[in-house]
Amino acid sequence: MLEKVNKPSDIKGFSQEELKELAKDMRTALMQKLSKRGGHFGPNFGMVEAIIAMHYVFDSPNDKFVFDVSHQAYCHKMLTGRKEAFLDEEHYYDVSGYTNPAESEHDFFNVGHTSTSVSLASGLAKARDLLQKKENIIAVIGDGSLSGGEALEGLDFAAELQSNLIIIVNDNEMSIAENHGGLYQNLKALRESNGTCSNNLFKAMGLDYIYQECGNDIAAMIETLQKVKDIDHPIVVHIHTKKGKGYKVAEENKEDWHYCAPFDKESGKQFSYNEEEDYEVLTNHYLLNKMKQDPAVVAVVAAVPTNIGFTEEKRKLAGKQFVDVGIAEEHAVAMVSGIAKNGGKPVFATYSSFIQRTYDQISQDLCINQNPATILVNGASVYGMNDVTHLGIFDIPLLSNIPNLVYLAPTSKKEYLSMLDWSIDQSTYPVAIRIPGNGVVDDHRDVDKDYSQLNRYKVEKVGNTIAVLGLGSFYQLAEEVCMMLKECFHIDATLINPRYISGLDTALLDELKANHKLVLTFEDGILDGGFGQKIASYYGMDDMKVQTYGLAKSFVDRYDVSSLLKENGMDLANIKEQIELWLTNN
Amino acid sequence: MLEKVNKPSDIKGFSQEELKELAKDMRTALMQKLSKRGGHFGPNFGMVEAIIAMHYVFDSPNDKFVFDVSHQAYCHKMLTGRKEAFLDEEHYYDVSGYTNPAESEHDFFNVGHTSTSVSLASGLAKARDLLQKKENIIAVIGDGSLSGGEALEGLDFAAELQSNLIIIVNDNEMSIAENHGGLYQNLKALRESNGTCSNNLFKAMGLDYIYQECGNDIAAMIETLQKVKDIDHPIVVHIHTKKGKGYKVAEENKEDWHYCAPFDKESGKQFSYNEEEDYEVLTNHYLLNKMKQDPAVVAVVAAVPTNIGFTEEKRKLAGKQFVDVGIAEEHAVAMVSGIAKNGGKPVFATYSSFIQRTYDQISQDLCINQNPATILVNGASVYGMNDVTHLGIFDIPLLSNIPNLVYLAPTSKKEYLSMLDWSIDQSTYPVAIRIPGNGVVDDHRDVDKDYSQLNRYKVEKVGNTIAVLGLGSFYQLAEEVCMMLKECFHIDATLINPRYISGLDTALLDELKANHKLVLTFEDGILDGGFGQKIASYYGMDDMKVQTYGLAKSFVDRYDVSSLLKENGMDLANIKEQIELWLTNN
């Protein structure tokens, strides 16, 4: 049946049996692609029937769907002219893993962060009303996204809209891991009472509400959606689906199958990307050990526990010294500030892309108050996630310009663990640590134990003429550059490990003037507002020349790392050329 | 009675009559100070009884109060050793307008942004539990703060805490203006049913709940708080108070009396700070006019309608073309992205300090999607609010380093209105405009109508040797510097109005090299991550010298503008000295 579908209207004439056939075909396609390429398994397998029903009842793109996170939109893509990307291996990479307006008029937003759909849909609805148009606006939200502040703000506001807005709450009983937060108790009570229990969260927010227990039944879903089509006010359609539906292994291990690596279909064994030592496991091992020694230590995550290795087993080991607040980064940061204020030693860890959700809390709740909490920033690198919505290259301008925050950039495993240990036990500064994104480097350089004298850069190799500053995960690139300078130009460059992203070692920078003429800076992120520009500005009135290396300010998407580095002049050949040019002019 | 209180325990022995006397004294002190100095009137007058009861029942600082926004904590200050700051005019400025740990052990956080108290208090409670201490943790939240995402995340999480946490919801039926959002309908229903109506929001979040209708009755409040003292799980204590209680004018005009200017006690007439033309009124006048011509134009605010002049009267004029989303900046930005996507022309306005709450939505919901919404950034200046929690000096690094966002810095009334008009009607870029913070300048310089060719700086006066770049509200300072250069050094400097904060005019910067040796940059905010550092970095490999002027990265508090500018080297005498030094060395 899927072969027959080129646009949503193609399914409007299908019988119930044909729609069921279609669902089967779509799951087969999902299974085939995901077993080969990996992807968001559970969210998509759970939403097959709901998405078929949505396209059967509504008229996309006139009626408009907004998918939260949009990791559950694979089937929507199949029905809107993009089925080849799931049926033909050669076209697998034609589509992104999220909705994407560049791909189709049926997609309205590039979405990858959670909790945004109700607000975005409210905007579509408001514009429709202003322009006196008629159309259904449908937001789809689920997978733990409801606990995010933006989603709750959106629900609260929606009640005031007084016009058509259909909010499908896809309740699969899960976030990435298990759900956290009181509202999920309410969803459970609603499921168990077929939507009739007292203290309905959505009604309490001022919204109309209906419940559909059979979210994986096409006929039931069609009937429910037909009831709400063209409704004249906002309504929540709470549907109960099964995450990973149709693949037993995934149904039974929902957390492991939220996102999957390529896997063997028969055994359900995922092929792990690599077996090397990684910072997730290292951090976890360190923290569990530290927790045993000190009951004040507590690890906090916002729905991504495995970003610091807290699998279900490790969470049990940590007990009350581990907190998953659910998708609620703002709350997490304010809470760790409170924990630190009252004598605890909190470590909050999340991805660089998600730390963006909590700028104000880092500034106001944490840094103005100067409470000694530790924040671990994961995936902060060109080597991190490469979808446009999940880039890890903006945290340096974001965090390093907040007063009072000490932002550290370790360059090796030893240095990372040493900084983490110092940070947890000190009681003076809010500290963020940028976990190296270039793999675990275990070299023989000595590292300091104490980082309380701020902004002292480490000279790893004394030289002259050129000083190379390699920040964090680009330290090893700086090492390579120094070797190239020696080999190609017989220059013994000075190699510096800045360690502190958030401040300048002005004494060292002044010293360099004596026998250096050029400073090269390397940082693993965008240049604008970052580290190198501070160095260049510091030397603004001096004769010292400064060349900064990093990425241009841009929303890059699904890039190849070495190509991107090359485009931004960070290949050795280009650096060599620039040095040659400089030498010629001097 | 107030004279007898030096610490909270002093009131423990007071009779009910004495406590009432105390309340009267406290209102008299508030009235006296606020009529002379201005301040948060409504929130404090409404909370007198509740705060007395809190200190009567609990043992601060062992029991810990966390006040949301903390603009309602004046009476808390009076009872915790700081009464002189309200009784003695000479000591009025001894205390800040918010809780402040530097002032007293009874204050746990510097707080000024809304919606943070439940999360901060959760942190205090979590640390208490980890360290096996016993104490009551009490969060106070109200004045519209509940609709903020961080507050809702906090409430949702609190249900999981399984230990003592008392959340006092101060329901005075108001935000700064009227409340917005469906949850306030629920509070209304709860008030009207004495806390018994169905679909209780707090219970739906998994929290225990009690209601007290008489929030301005000390005895009733004491009784209620005694019930929840030492409770072993989180509970919401919903209290009904009257904002501005005890001053008829304020009770009847709650919005005008949320914050008051100095006023005449008899007539209730507030002395307006100035009668000059301001950007709030100008923006409002422009927008109302534009709305009449174009039904797609819609103004959006997050609980601060008057920041663009939308008084109650003007809100009525705008009708459906005005939206106050309540305290919900994240939702506001995502919503305007949706509005723009569906053909509307949205303008969202808030203060620089509050735009911080929505970095991720600006990046993800708006800029990745490149939707043509307009954001007005108000109070973004050293001349803005000067409390440490409300500084307007961090938005340049925050916003100008987000890809795709065009951040404009007008230098005059004409230029501002022209940029605003262009931004609303164009359909290519997300645009933010930094409303000048240095008062309305109405000069005779021509301004462009079209800003679609990005990053073209305007040379306002052609000169040589030194180029002076005056960004936005520091353009006039740059003008003064040029005059000084002429007078003192006979240098005809080139004067440049950069206009675009978010990008470099590389062609112009290259041209300058021909007959300029020094570039001075002026920006009204912190230097780190900002505009000048980009200029300095651009010239990093050239002989051009660059001196950047702006503020050091620091959380300054209640500063005097001219002293702060002088400390940061931005007085003409220092600039002159630096030029002299440069001339000597060249």
Coordinates of C-alpha atoms in Angstrom, one line a residue, chain A residues 26 30 34 39-52 54-55 65-79 82 86 96-100 107 109 111-118 138-146 168-172 239 241-244 258-259 390:
Chain A
M26 CA 5.3 1.5 7.0
L30 CA 11.0 1.7 9.4
L34 CA 16.5 1.7 11.2
G39 CA 17.4 6.4 14.4
H40 CA 14.5 7.2 16.7
F41 CA 12.9 3.8 16.9
G42 CA 10.4 3.8 19.8
P43 CA 8.8 7.2 19.0
N44 CA 8.2 6.3 15.3
F45 CA 7.0 2.7 15.8
G46 CA 4.5 4.0 18.4
M47 CA 3.0 6.7 16.2
V48 CA 2.3 4.8 12.9
E49 CA -1.5 4.5 13.4
A50 CA -1.9 8.0 14.8
I51 CA -0.1 9.6 11.8
I52 CA -2.1 7.6 9.3
M54 CA -4.0 12.4 11.1
H55 CA -3.4 12.4 7.4
F65 CA 0.8 19.6 11.8
V66 CA 3.5 20.7 14.3
F67 CA 5.5 17.7 15.7
D68 CA 7.2 18.2 19.1
V69 CA 11.0 17.4 18.8
S70 CA 9.7 15.9 15.5
H71 CA 11.7 12.7 16.0
Q72 CA 8.3 10.8 15.6
A73 CA 7.7 12.3 12.1
Y74 CA 9.2 9.5 10.0
C75 CA 5.8 8.2 9.0
H76 CA 4.6 11.7 8.3
K77 CA 7.5 11.9 5.9
M78 CA 6.5 8.6 4.2
L79 CA 3.0 9.9 3.5
R82 CA 9.2 11.2 0.9
F86 CA 12.6 4.9 3.7
S96 CA 16.8 14.6 7.9
G97 CA 15.7 12.9 11.1
Y98 CA 13.3 15.8 11.9
T99 CA 10.7 17.9 10.2
N100 CA 12.3 20.2 7.7
D107 CA 6.7 20.5 7.3
F109 CA 9.4 24.1 11.3
V111 CA 12.4 21.2 15.2
G112 CA 14.7 19.1 17.3
H113 CA 14.5 20.5 20.9
T114 CA 11.5 19.4 23.0
S115 CA 8.5 21.2 24.3
T116 CA 8.0 23.7 21.5
S117 CA 5.1 22.4 19.5
V118 CA 2.2 24.0 21.4
I138 CA -2.6 20.4 15.1
A139 CA 0.3 20.1 17.6
V140 CA 1.6 16.7 18.6
I141 CA 3.5 16.4 21.9
G142 CA 4.7 13.4 23.9
D143 CA 7.8 11.4 24.9
G144 CA 8.3 13.4 28.1
S145 CA 8.1 16.8 26.5
L146 CA 5.2 18.0 28.6
I168 CA -2.5 15.6 20.5
V169 CA -0.8 14.4 23.6
N170 CA 0.9 11.2 22.7
D171 CA 1.1 9.4 26.0
N172 CA 3.4 6.4 25.7
I239 CA -4.0 9.3 23.2
T241 CA 0.1 4.6 22.5
K242 CA 2.8 2.0 22.9
K243 CA 6.3 3.2 22.4
G244 CA 8.2 0.8 20.0
H258 CA 14.1 5.3 22.2
Y259 CA 17.0 5.9 19.8
H390 CA 21.4 19.7 18.0

